[in-house]
JSON list of C-alpha atoms in Angstrom, two decimals:
[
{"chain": "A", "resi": 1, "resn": "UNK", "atom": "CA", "xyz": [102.52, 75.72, 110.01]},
{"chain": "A", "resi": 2, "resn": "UNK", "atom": "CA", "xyz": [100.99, 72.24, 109.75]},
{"chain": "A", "resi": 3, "resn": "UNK", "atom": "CA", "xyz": [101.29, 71.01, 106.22]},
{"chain": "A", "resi": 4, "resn": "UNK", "atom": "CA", "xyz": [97.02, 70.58, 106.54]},
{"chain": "A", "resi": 5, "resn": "UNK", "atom": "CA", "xyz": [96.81, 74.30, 106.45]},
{"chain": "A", "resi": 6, "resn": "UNK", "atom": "CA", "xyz": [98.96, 74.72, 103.35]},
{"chain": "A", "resi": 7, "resn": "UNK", "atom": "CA", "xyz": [95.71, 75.46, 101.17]},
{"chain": "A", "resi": 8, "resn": "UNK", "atom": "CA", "xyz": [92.90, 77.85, 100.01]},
{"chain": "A", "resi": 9, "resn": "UNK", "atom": "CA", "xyz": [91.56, 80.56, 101.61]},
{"chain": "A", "resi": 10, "resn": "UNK", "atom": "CA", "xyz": [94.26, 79.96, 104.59]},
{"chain": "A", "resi": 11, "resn": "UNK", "atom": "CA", "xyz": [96.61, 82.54, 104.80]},
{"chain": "A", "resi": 12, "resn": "UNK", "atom": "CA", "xyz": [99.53, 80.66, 106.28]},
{"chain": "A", "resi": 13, "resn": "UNK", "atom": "CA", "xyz": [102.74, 83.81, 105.06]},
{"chain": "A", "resi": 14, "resn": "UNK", "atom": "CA", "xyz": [102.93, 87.31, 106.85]},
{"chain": "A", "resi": 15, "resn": "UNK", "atom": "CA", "xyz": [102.26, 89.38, 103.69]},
{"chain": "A", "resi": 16, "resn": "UNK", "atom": "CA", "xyz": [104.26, 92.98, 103.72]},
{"chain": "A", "resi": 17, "resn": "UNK", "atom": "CA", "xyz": [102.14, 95.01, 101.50]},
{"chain": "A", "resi": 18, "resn": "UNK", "atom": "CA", "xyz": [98.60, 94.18, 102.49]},
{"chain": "A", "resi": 19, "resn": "UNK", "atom": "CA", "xyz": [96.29, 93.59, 105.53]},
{"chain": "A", "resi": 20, "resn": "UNK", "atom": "CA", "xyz": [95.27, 89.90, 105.31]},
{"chain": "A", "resi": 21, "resn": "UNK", "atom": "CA", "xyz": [91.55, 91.58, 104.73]},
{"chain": "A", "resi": 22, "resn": "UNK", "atom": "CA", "xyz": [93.17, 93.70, 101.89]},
{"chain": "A", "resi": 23, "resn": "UNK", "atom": "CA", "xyz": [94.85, 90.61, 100.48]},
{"chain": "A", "resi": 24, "resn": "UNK", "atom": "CA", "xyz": [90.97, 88.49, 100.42]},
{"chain": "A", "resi": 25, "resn": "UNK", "atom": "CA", "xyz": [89.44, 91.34, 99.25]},
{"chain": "A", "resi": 26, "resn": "UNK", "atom": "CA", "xyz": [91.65, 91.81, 96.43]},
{"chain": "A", "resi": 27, "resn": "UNK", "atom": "CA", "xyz": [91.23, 88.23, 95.57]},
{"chain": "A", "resi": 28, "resn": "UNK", "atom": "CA", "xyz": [87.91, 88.65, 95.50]},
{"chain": "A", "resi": 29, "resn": "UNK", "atom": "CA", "xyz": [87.97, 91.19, 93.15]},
{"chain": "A", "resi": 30, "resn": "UNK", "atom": "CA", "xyz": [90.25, 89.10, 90.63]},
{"chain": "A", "resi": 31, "resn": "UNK", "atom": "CA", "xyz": [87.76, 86.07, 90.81]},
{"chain": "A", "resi": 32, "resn": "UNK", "atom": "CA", "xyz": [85.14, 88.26, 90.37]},
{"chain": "A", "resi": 33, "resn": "UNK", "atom": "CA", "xyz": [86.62, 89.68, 87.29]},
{"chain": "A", "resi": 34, "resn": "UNK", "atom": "CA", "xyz": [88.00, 86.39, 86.32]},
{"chain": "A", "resi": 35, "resn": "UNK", "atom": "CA", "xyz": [84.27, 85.04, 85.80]},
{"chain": "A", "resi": 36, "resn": "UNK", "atom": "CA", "xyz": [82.23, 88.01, 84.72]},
{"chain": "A", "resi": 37, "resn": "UNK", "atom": "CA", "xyz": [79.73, 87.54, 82.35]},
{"chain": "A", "resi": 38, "resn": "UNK", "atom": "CA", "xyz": [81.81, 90.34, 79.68]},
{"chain": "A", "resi": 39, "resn": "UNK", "atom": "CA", "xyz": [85.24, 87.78, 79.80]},
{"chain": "A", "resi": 40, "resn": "UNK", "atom": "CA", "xyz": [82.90, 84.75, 79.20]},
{"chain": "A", "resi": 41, "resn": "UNK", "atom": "CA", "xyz": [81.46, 86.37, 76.49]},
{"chain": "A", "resi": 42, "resn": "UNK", "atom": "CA", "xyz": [84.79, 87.00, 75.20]},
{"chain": "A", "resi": 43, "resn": "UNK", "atom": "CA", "xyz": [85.80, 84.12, 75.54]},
{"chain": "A", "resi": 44, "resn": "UNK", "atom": "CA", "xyz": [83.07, 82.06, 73.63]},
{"chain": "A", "resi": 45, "resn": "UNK", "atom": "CA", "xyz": [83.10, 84.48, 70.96]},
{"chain": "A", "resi": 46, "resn": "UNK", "atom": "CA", "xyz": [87.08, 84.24, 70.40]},
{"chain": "A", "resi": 47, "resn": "UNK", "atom": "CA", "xyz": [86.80, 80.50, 70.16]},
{"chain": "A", "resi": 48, "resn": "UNK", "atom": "CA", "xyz": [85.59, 78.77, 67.03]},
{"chain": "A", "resi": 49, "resn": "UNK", "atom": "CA", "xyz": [85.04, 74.91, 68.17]},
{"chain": "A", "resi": 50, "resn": "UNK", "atom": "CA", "xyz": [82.11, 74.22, 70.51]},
{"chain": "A", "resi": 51, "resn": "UNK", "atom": "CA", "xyz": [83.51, 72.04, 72.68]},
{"chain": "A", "resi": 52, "resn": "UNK", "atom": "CA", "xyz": [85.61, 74.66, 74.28]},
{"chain": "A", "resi": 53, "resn": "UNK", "atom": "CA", "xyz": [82.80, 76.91, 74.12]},
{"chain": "A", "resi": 54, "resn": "UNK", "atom": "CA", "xyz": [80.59, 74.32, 76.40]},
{"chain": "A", "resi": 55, "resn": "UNK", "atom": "CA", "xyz": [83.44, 73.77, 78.56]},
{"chain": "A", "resi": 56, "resn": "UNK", "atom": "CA", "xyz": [83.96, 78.05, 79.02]},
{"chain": "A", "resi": 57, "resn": "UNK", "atom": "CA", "xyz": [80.15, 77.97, 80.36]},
{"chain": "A", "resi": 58, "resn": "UNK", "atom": "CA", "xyz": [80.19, 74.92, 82.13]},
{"chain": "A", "resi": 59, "resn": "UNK", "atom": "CA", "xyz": [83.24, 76.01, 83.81]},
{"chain": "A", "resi": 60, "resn": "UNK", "atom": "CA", "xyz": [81.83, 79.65, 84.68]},
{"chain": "A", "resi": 61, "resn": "UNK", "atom": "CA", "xyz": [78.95, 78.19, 85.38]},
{"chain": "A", "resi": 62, "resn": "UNK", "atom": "CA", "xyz": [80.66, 76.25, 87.84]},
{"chain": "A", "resi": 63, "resn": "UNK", "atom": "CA", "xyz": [82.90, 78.15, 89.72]},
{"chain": "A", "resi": 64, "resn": "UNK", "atom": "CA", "xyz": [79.62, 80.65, 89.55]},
{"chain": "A", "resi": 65, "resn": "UNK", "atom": "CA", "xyz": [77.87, 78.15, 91.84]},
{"chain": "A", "resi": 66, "resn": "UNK", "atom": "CA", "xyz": [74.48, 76.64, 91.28]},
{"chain": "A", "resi": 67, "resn": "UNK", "atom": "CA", "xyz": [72.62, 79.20, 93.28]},
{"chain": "A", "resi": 68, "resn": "UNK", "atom": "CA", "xyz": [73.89, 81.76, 90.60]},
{"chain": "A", "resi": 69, "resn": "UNK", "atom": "CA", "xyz": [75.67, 84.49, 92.55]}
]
């Protein structure tokens, strides 16, 4: 595989436990819970200096997108 390809969301290994579709969907699913709403929250309320609580919602916000799906 050309080193080009060696990135995000290219599947360049033959994986032995899932479908690739499995494997995205998965991934998916632990983004998705990586940036819900309930572990920001968790997050800004576990940390006492602001600055790291702006950079927990600008970084959510973020990887969120702008169009806020």
């Amino acid at each position: 595989m050309p080193f080009a390809f060696y990135y995000m969301p290219y599947l360049v290994m033959t994986l032995k436990n899932y479908t690739p579709q499995e494997y995205y969907e998965k991934l998916i699913d632990i983004y998705s819970t990586a940036n819900s709403l309930k572990l920001l929250g968790a997050r800004i309320r576990s940390t006492p200096d602001y600055s790291l609580k702006m950079l927990y919602f600008l970084r959510a916000f973020a990887s969120r997108g702008f169009s806020g799906s």
